Amino acid sequence: MAAWALLALLALAPAAAGGMLSFASYYGDHMVLQQKPAGAVVWGHGELGAMVTLTLSGASGLVVMEKTAQVKGPSGTWTIVLEPMDHGGPYALTAEQGLENVTLRDIYFGDVWLCSGQSNMAMTVLQVANASQELAAAAHYPYVRVFAAAPARSSVELEDLEQIDLPWSIPTAENLGHGNFTYFSAVCWLLGRSLFEALGTPIGLVEVAWGGTPIEAWSSRRVLKACGLPEDTGSTSPHQHLSGPQTPSVLWNAMIHPLLNMTLRGIAWYQDQYNCTFPALIADWRWAFHTGSAGQTEPRLPFGFVQLSAYRRGNADDSFARLRWHQTADLGVVPNARMPSTFMAVAMDLGDEHSPYGSIHPRDKQNVAHRLLLGAMAVAYGDKGLVFQGPFPTRAVLEVTRGLLNVTYSQELIWRQRDAQAFEVCCSSQASPCQWLLAPVVAVGSHTVTLALSGCRTLVLGLRYAWAEWPCEYLACPLYNSQGLPAPSFLLGTLPAGNTAEGRELLLLPSSGFPLN
């Protein structure tokens, strides 16, 4: 057994010993605690009724802060909220109970991000494109600290983590590329590294991921109830293609619930099972982390996620296209009314047909992390002028006599694939079923795409773009903005909105508001 693994097991032991002083499992040397304006929550175990004194000291030994708390509850825990701290360090954190004391060293204050989801989040730096260069660069980022919880499941909500794969560590090539689908998460690392470069403050990264798991397993019973889902499917899982634990709530119980006391700055998510539970999970996690941290984690905790990449070239099934759409709560872009304070990295142009891990696991995680970074800077850090998502249609005008549809976009357009057959229109005498026909692009302006409606005449009930499992080649979707961000796929209904000098105005509606399916 590796030395650090033995230390991790020993760190967990005092909690079960009854009365022995300890920090909770996910506090340790080299950790990052959340900086101001929030106060970091620190907790641990001790002797019931005893007083625990927590002292924060600077590098010179000068006491910066001292707080006390009583050990309470059936399991004997103490909790202290530190005063908000500026970013920086190193600090030492000492807990004392009678004659016992435990000290954590080399602690920094900065921003703490939780990274969770399926196997694409669990893919390590060893598995991505340019892995050797990425691993070699790890030594240049000593103030980006990493922690990985071990995969675990439980039928009941746990108070603390039962196992740790990687205790808080300074990044090295070894701990960033420990193996395949273990630790450390490439998306999490690349995002954290980029945040450090952009902000100049220490970054703490917490990986909590397990491949082949449905979103229901990461959902609390509150989410399941809100979505009308059974709380225990036992062995009759609706996700037979998945390989990890599939029973509802078992990963929430064992891997998320123990972390709720942690003060966070944001969450990054990469997982491919979506329905009612995704917006419900976001809202529930926010409430739970805000409550668990005594109000220190903000109630609208920024939540970033990765939209699904290309998968199964040539497959006529549109299930992945629908999943991409459902990831946005059927509205196409985020943040939106159902998913406030969220941001999304579009990844449908990052398909990797020759990935040794299967095309479901594309190796370009650098572009994924860059697009997440843009969203994080805009949504989490308030950079209002930053463009963080691709162009989306805002208006459509039908030129009846010429058989053309002019679609206006929110941003300046870059047209990369002029021969692509990415647009389709719904032409039918009734709304459902819909007859989808290709709509060739005849012209592209700075903000407008003109489509030919051959065979559709004047009846246009819907419009969709990049609606396929494999919508485009690598970095070669038809539409991008001037910043290089791809236009997301969409499924929109149309309703007549009057005539203008340009033609017949069509109101664009998300598909959830129009019977296209």
XYZ file of C-alpha atoms in Angstrom:
517
model
C 0.000 0.000 0.000
C 1.309 3.463 -0.899
C 2.378 5.599 2.063
C -0.180 8.318 1.353
C -2.942 5.696 1.117
C -2.010 4.379 4.557
C -2.039 7.919 5.931
C -5.472 8.480 4.426
C -6.832 5.377 6.137
C -5.285 6.429 9.443
C -6.841 9.868 9.070
C -10.263 8.268 8.881
C -9.701 6.010 11.888
C -10.128 8.523 14.771
C -13.691 9.313 13.751
C -14.686 5.750 14.574
C -12.627 5.538 17.747
C -15.111 7.530 19.863
C -13.904 10.668 21.605
C -10.575 10.973 19.818
C -9.996 14.398 18.296
C -9.854 14.547 14.515
C -10.730 16.644 11.527
C -13.299 15.289 9.096
C -11.830 13.095 6.361
C -11.550 15.748 3.660
C -9.457 18.203 5.679
C -5.718 17.748 5.470
C -2.281 19.170 4.786
C -2.036 21.160 1.520
C -5.769 21.841 1.363
C -7.451 24.983 0.037
C -10.223 26.579 2.089
C -12.740 28.990 0.595
C -11.671 32.623 0.680
C -13.813 35.689 1.428
C -16.514 36.884 1.174
C -17.533 33.445 2.480
C -16.225 31.893 5.655
C -14.733 28.419 5.415
C -16.455 25.721 7.465
C -14.193 23.366 9.401
C -15.508 20.376 11.315
C -14.422 17.142 12.889
C -14.963 14.610 15.643
C -14.262 14.708 19.356
C -15.388 13.671 22.829
C -19.060 14.413 23.405
C -19.469 17.588 25.483
C -15.809 18.613 25.224
C -14.709 22.018 23.966
C -12.544 22.165 20.845
C -10.335 25.182 20.174
C -9.374 25.858 16.566
C -6.367 28.091 15.905
C -5.297 29.483 12.532
C -1.642 30.529 12.435
C 0.513 32.185 9.822
C 3.880 31.001 8.561
C 5.667 32.801 11.394
C 3.482 31.135 14.005
C 1.492 34.301 14.648
C -2.087 33.470 15.616
C -4.492 34.891 13.029
C -7.724 33.525 14.450
C -8.940 31.415 17.360
C -12.425 29.931 17.753
C -14.082 27.362 19.978
C -16.959 24.921 19.603
C -18.519 22.183 21.690
C -18.636 18.595 20.531
C -22.319 17.744 20.022
C -24.730 15.255 18.513
C -25.024 11.500 18.567
C -21.835 11.055 16.539
C -19.777 13.593 18.489
C -18.938 16.343 15.987
C -17.773 19.932 16.277
C -18.193 22.644 13.629
C -16.567 26.072 13.315
C -17.078 28.751 10.677
C -13.879 30.730 10.144
C -13.936 34.463 9.620
C -13.665 35.333 5.909
C -10.031 35.327 4.813
C -8.141 36.943 1.950
C -6.570 34.546 -0.512
C -3.073 33.357 0.303
C -1.059 31.293 2.740
C 0.532 29.110 3.954
C -1.304 28.675 7.234
C -1.450 26.035 9.946
C -4.759 24.942 11.448
C -4.653 23.357 14.901
C -7.547 21.726 16.757
C -7.164 21.176 20.515
C -9.325 19.169 22.919
C -7.890 18.899 26.404
C -4.385 17.471 26.000
C -5.023 16.313 22.444
C -4.152 18.381 19.391
C -4.061 17.857 15.644
C -2.399 20.260 13.206
C -2.879 20.643 9.460
C -0.134 22.482 7.577
C 0.468 24.219 4.259
C -3.119 25.437 4.023
C -4.128 28.158 1.575
C -7.256 30.229 1.114
C -8.632 30.541 -2.396
C -11.594 29.231 -4.371
C -12.873 25.655 -4.004
C -14.599 23.914 -6.936
C -16.353 20.548 -6.814
C -16.174 18.384 -9.972
C -18.654 15.556 -10.359
C -20.343 13.281 -12.885
C -19.656 10.214 -14.987
C -16.659 8.745 -16.794
C -15.925 11.855 -18.870
C -15.322 13.678 -15.606
C -13.366 10.701 -14.276
C -11.035 10.606 -17.319
C -7.605 11.502 -15.979
C -4.941 13.795 -17.358
C -3.124 10.635 -18.485
C -5.928 9.930 -20.978
C -6.299 13.266 -22.754
C -4.721 14.706 -25.881
C -1.128 15.889 -25.295
C -1.104 14.015 -21.994
C 2.677 13.991 -21.600
C 2.895 17.772 -21.936
C -0.022 18.307 -19.581
C 1.491 16.027 -16.943
C 4.901 17.666 -17.261
C 3.300 21.082 -16.687
C 1.819 20.022 -13.332
C 4.882 21.228 -11.424
C 4.198 24.804 -12.558
C 0.948 24.961 -10.582
C 1.766 24.322 -6.895
C -1.118 26.545 -5.770
C -3.758 24.454 -7.498
C -4.446 21.706 -4.970
C -6.280 18.459 -5.729
C -8.420 16.006 -3.739
C -10.320 12.917 -4.935
C -12.964 10.985 -3.034
C -13.042 7.247 -3.648
C -16.062 5.738 -5.430
C -18.518 4.642 -2.752
C -22.206 3.896 -2.375
C -24.559 3.806 0.593
C -28.236 3.155 1.208
C -28.284 5.886 3.859
C -26.862 9.407 4.004
C -23.343 9.311 5.442
C -21.880 11.994 7.678
C -18.321 11.667 6.377
C -16.497 10.067 3.475
C -15.647 6.434 4.069
C -12.731 6.322 1.610
C -10.376 8.732 -0.122
C -8.484 8.038 -3.335
C -6.250 11.109 -3.159
C -5.886 13.273 -0.040
C -5.208 16.970 -0.551
C -2.048 17.146 -2.637
C 0.221 19.455 -4.564
C -0.144 18.387 -8.219
C 2.415 16.027 -9.733
C 2.505 13.968 -12.906
C 1.861 10.887 -10.766
C -1.246 12.095 -8.956
C -2.762 13.766 -12.025
C -2.294 10.663 -14.148
C -2.692 7.810 -11.721
C -4.458 5.614 -14.274
C -7.533 5.434 -16.472
C -10.798 6.778 -15.052
C -9.361 7.141 -11.542
C -7.656 10.413 -10.581
C -7.149 13.099 -11.285
C -10.005 14.374 -13.461
C -8.631 16.067 -16.578
C -11.614 18.400 -17.009
C -11.431 19.392 -13.356
C -7.668 19.922 -13.448
C -7.648 21.900 -16.701
C -10.494 24.104 -15.483
C -8.793 24.697 -12.135
C -5.471 25.439 -13.758
C -7.141 27.940 -16.082
C -8.973 29.578 -13.171
C -5.647 29.995 -11.384
C -4.119 31.613 -14.459
C -7.090 33.960 -14.819
C -7.528 34.873 -11.145
C -4.066 34.481 -9.628
C -5.541 32.946 -6.462
C -5.110 29.434 -5.037
C -7.627 26.930 -6.350
C -8.843 23.806 -4.560
C -10.304 21.023 -6.704
C -12.472 18.220 -5.303
C -13.164 15.271 -7.634
C -16.255 13.185 -6.876
C -17.020 11.098 -9.977
C -17.968 7.554 -10.981
C -18.287 6.335 -14.560
C -21.399 4.639 -15.876
C -23.777 6.057 -13.277
C -27.215 7.625 -13.859
C -28.129 11.028 -12.522
C -30.687 9.412 -10.202
C -27.815 7.860 -8.215
C -26.439 11.379 -7.576
C -29.868 12.706 -6.578
C -31.272 13.004 -3.084
C -34.668 11.570 -2.235
C -36.000 15.134 -2.402
C -35.108 15.268 -6.112
C -36.636 11.872 -6.809
C -39.846 12.878 -5.069
C -40.009 16.205 -6.922
C -39.640 14.392 -10.244
C -42.072 11.595 -9.397
C -39.391 8.905 -9.557
C -39.233 5.744 -7.428
C -36.791 5.985 -4.555
C -35.449 2.465 -4.991
C -35.346 0.647 -8.323
C -33.309 -2.208 -6.866
C -31.929 -4.363 -9.657
C -34.477 -3.221 -12.236
C -32.571 -0.167 -13.430
C -33.875 1.801 -16.433
C -30.224 2.375 -17.428
C -29.128 -1.132 -18.371
C -26.292 0.190 -20.568
C -24.556 1.785 -17.578
C -21.908 -0.039 -15.573
C -21.751 1.806 -12.249
C -24.197 1.843 -9.335
C -27.670 2.626 -10.604
C -29.834 2.562 -7.488
C -31.245 6.041 -6.802
C -29.485 8.213 -4.203
C -26.644 5.789 -3.357
C -23.915 8.160 -4.621
C -25.604 11.202 -3.153
C -25.624 9.378 0.181
C -21.984 8.274 0.142
C -20.119 10.884 -1.927
C -22.059 14.184 -1.900
C -23.896 14.309 1.424
C -20.639 13.993 3.431
C -19.266 17.122 1.689
C -22.194 19.445 2.396
C -20.362 21.278 5.198
C -17.659 22.323 2.743
C -17.807 25.946 1.590
C -17.692 25.992 -2.225
C -17.209 28.581 -4.956
C -18.699 26.523 -7.794
C -19.503 23.132 -9.298
C -18.519 21.570 -12.648
C -20.575 18.626 -13.916
C -20.092 16.175 -16.810
C -22.727 13.446 -17.128
C -25.098 12.254 -19.825
C -28.431 11.242 -18.284
C -30.960 14.061 -18.203
C -34.659 14.542 -17.583
C -36.544 16.342 -14.832
C -33.747 15.473 -12.436
C -31.049 17.766 -13.863
C -32.555 21.171 -13.008
C -33.968 19.597 -9.848
C -30.526 18.247 -8.873
C -28.937 21.661 -9.414
C -31.511 23.377 -7.214
C -31.240 20.662 -4.543
C -27.439 20.647 -4.421
C -27.458 24.425 -4.082
C -29.906 24.299 -1.190
C -28.022 21.462 0.491
C -24.549 23.058 0.246
C -25.908 26.439 1.353
C -27.645 24.869 4.357
C -24.799 22.486 5.211
C -22.234 25.293 5.227
C -24.298 27.438 7.614
C -25.125 29.787 4.753
C -21.513 30.305 3.641
C -21.878 28.665 0.224
C -24.011 31.065 -1.795
C -27.610 29.971 -2.431
C -27.220 30.296 -6.218
C -23.957 28.408 -6.334
C -22.541 28.706 -9.906
C -23.042 25.403 -11.703
C -21.229 24.640 -14.965
C -21.722 21.583 -17.138
C -20.580 20.049 -20.405
C -23.071 19.480 -23.189
C -22.675 16.076 -24.846
C -20.134 15.638 -27.597
C -20.603 13.839 -30.927
C -21.278 10.107 -30.730
C -21.820 7.274 -33.243
C -21.148 8.738 -36.672
C -23.888 7.993 -39.191
C -26.395 6.835 -36.604
C -29.903 7.974 -37.514
C -31.023 7.926 -33.893
C -31.471 11.444 -32.521
C -31.328 10.481 -28.836
C -28.080 12.378 -28.250
C -29.479 15.453 -29.970
C -32.478 15.299 -27.653
C -30.219 14.845 -24.625
C -28.257 17.963 -25.585
C -31.522 19.881 -25.811
C -32.809 18.509 -22.505
C -29.545 19.526 -20.821
C -30.718 23.123 -21.274
C -34.209 22.385 -19.908
C -35.437 22.510 -23.536
C -34.518 26.180 -23.909
C -31.303 25.885 -25.914
C -29.012 28.156 -23.910
C -28.136 28.750 -20.276
C -28.468 30.481 -17.940
C -32.232 30.559 -18.320
C -35.314 30.865 -16.119
C -35.284 27.175 -15.175
C -31.508 27.014 -14.717
C -30.250 30.336 -13.317
C -26.546 30.914 -12.575
C -25.499 28.039 -14.819
C -23.070 27.888 -17.727
C -22.474 25.286 -20.420
C -19.561 24.145 -22.564
C -20.860 23.086 -25.991
C -18.827 20.054 -27.098
C -20.615 18.637 -30.145
C -17.678 19.692 -32.354
C -15.138 17.773 -30.257
C -16.026 14.259 -31.446
C -13.219 11.709 -31.293
C -14.089 8.684 -33.408
C -10.696 7.074 -32.814
C -10.497 7.539 -29.069
C -9.050 4.349 -27.541
C -11.690 4.738 -24.813
C -14.557 4.814 -27.333
C -16.056 7.811 -29.096
C -18.203 8.445 -26.030
C -14.946 9.570 -24.368
C -13.337 12.282 -26.553
C -9.763 13.121 -25.623
C -9.872 16.875 -26.250
C -10.603 18.053 -22.740
C -8.612 21.260 -23.214
C -11.316 22.905 -25.330
C -13.948 21.636 -22.911
C -12.121 23.259 -20.001
C -11.557 26.501 -21.925
C -15.272 26.808 -22.694
C -16.123 26.056 -19.063
C -13.619 28.699 -17.999
C -15.349 31.353 -20.102
C -18.674 30.478 -18.510
C -17.178 30.469 -15.023
C -15.580 33.866 -15.502
C -18.852 35.342 -16.796
C -21.342 33.660 -14.453
C -19.356 32.921 -11.280
C -16.958 35.862 -11.366
C -19.170 38.505 -12.965
C -17.215 39.384 -16.114
C -20.254 40.900 -17.823
C -18.497 41.769 -21.073
C -17.113 38.290 -21.691
C -18.662 36.254 -24.508
C -19.001 32.735 -23.114
C -21.435 31.005 -25.462
C -21.969 30.673 -29.184
C -24.602 32.401 -31.338
C -28.268 31.524 -30.990
C -31.179 32.480 -33.294
C -33.351 35.389 -32.197
C -35.557 36.085 -35.241
C -36.829 34.451 -38.436
C -38.436 36.109 -41.465
C -40.089 34.125 -44.259
C -39.799 35.524 -47.795
C -42.829 33.763 -49.237
C -42.417 34.691 -52.913
C -38.761 33.632 -52.997
C -39.136 30.575 -50.785
C -36.441 31.733 -48.364
C -36.141 31.837 -44.582
C -33.824 34.434 -43.049
C -32.639 33.443 -39.577
C -31.037 36.200 -37.502
C -28.499 35.316 -34.790
C -27.474 37.053 -31.583
C -23.801 37.338 -32.533
C -21.550 37.812 -35.513
C -21.320 34.562 -37.455
C -18.338 32.638 -38.786
C -19.402 30.024 -41.361
C -16.854 27.179 -41.396
C -18.638 24.486 -43.412
C -20.538 25.897 -46.379
C -21.575 22.491 -47.743
C -22.916 21.249 -44.407
C -26.530 20.091 -44.263
C -27.195 21.237 -40.738
C -30.521 23.097 -40.973
C -33.894 21.409 -41.256
C -37.409 22.795 -41.374
C -40.644 21.144 -40.322
C -43.127 21.149 -43.201
C -46.444 19.505 -42.498
C -50.163 20.116 -42.672
C -50.312 19.418 -38.965
C -47.940 19.994 -36.079
C -47.430 16.327 -35.241
C -45.969 14.215 -36.662
C -43.455 16.627 -38.155
C -41.948 16.144 -41.602
C -38.367 17.398 -41.405
C -36.738 18.502 -44.670
C -33.226 19.747 -45.300
C -33.011 23.517 -45.727
C -29.851 24.299 -47.728
C -27.930 27.438 -46.826
C -27.906 29.884 -49.726
C -26.238 32.845 -48.007
C -24.551 33.792 -44.737
C -24.304 37.398 -43.590
C -22.678 38.887 -40.533
C -25.667 37.925 -38.358
C -28.067 36.163 -40.733
C -28.331 32.751 -42.367
C -30.609 32.445 -45.416
C -32.185 29.028 -46.002
C -33.912 27.668 -49.113
C -37.308 26.143 -48.424
C -37.722 23.946 -51.476
C -40.674 21.624 -50.901
C -41.877 23.538 -47.881
C -43.791 26.353 -49.602
C -45.218 28.742 -47.025
C -45.849 26.321 -44.177
C -42.942 26.328 -41.723
C -43.816 24.861 -38.348
C -40.349 24.321 -36.942
C -36.639 24.834 -37.376
C -33.748 22.791 -36.064
C -29.965 22.903 -36.344
C -27.239 20.267 -35.873
C -29.887 17.765 -34.787
C -27.810 14.576 -35.015
C -25.737 12.227 -32.913
C -22.633 13.258 -34.895
C -23.530 16.766 -36.102
C -20.113 17.839 -37.392
C -16.442 16.998 -37.658
C -13.762 18.043 -35.193
C -13.830 21.828 -34.713
C -15.801 22.048 -37.975
C -19.446 22.692 -37.192
C -21.098 25.097 -39.633
C -21.567 28.086 -37.318
C -19.248 29.726 -34.778
C -18.883 33.194 -33.374
C -15.800 35.375 -33.798
C -14.413 34.005 -30.512
C -14.442 30.461 -31.924
C -17.375 29.181 -29.865
C -19.793 26.880 -31.718
C -23.462 27.692 -32.101
C -25.408 25.156 -30.031
C -27.960 22.822 -31.574
C -31.582 23.830 -31.244
C -35.163 22.676 -31.832
C -37.559 25.590 -32.266
C -41.180 25.920 -33.214
C -42.471 28.865 -35.241
C -45.672 30.846 -35.065
C -46.770 33.651 -37.421
C -46.146 37.076 -35.876
C -47.353 39.423 -38.627
C -45.937 40.859 -41.818
C -43.043 43.269 -42.197
C -41.384 44.956 -45.154
C -38.904 42.078 -45.177
C -41.510 39.339 -45.217
C -43.596 37.262 -42.825
C -42.252 37.442 -39.274
C -42.050 34.105 -37.444
C -41.938 33.871 -33.683
C -39.324 31.326 -32.550
C -40.377 29.135 -29.620
C -38.528 26.393 -27.740
C -39.897 22.980 -28.649
C -41.411 22.514 -25.202
C -43.877 25.257 -26.150
C -44.771 23.781 -29.560
C -45.821 20.205 -30.412
C -42.891 19.153 -32.602
C -42.002 15.837 -31.020
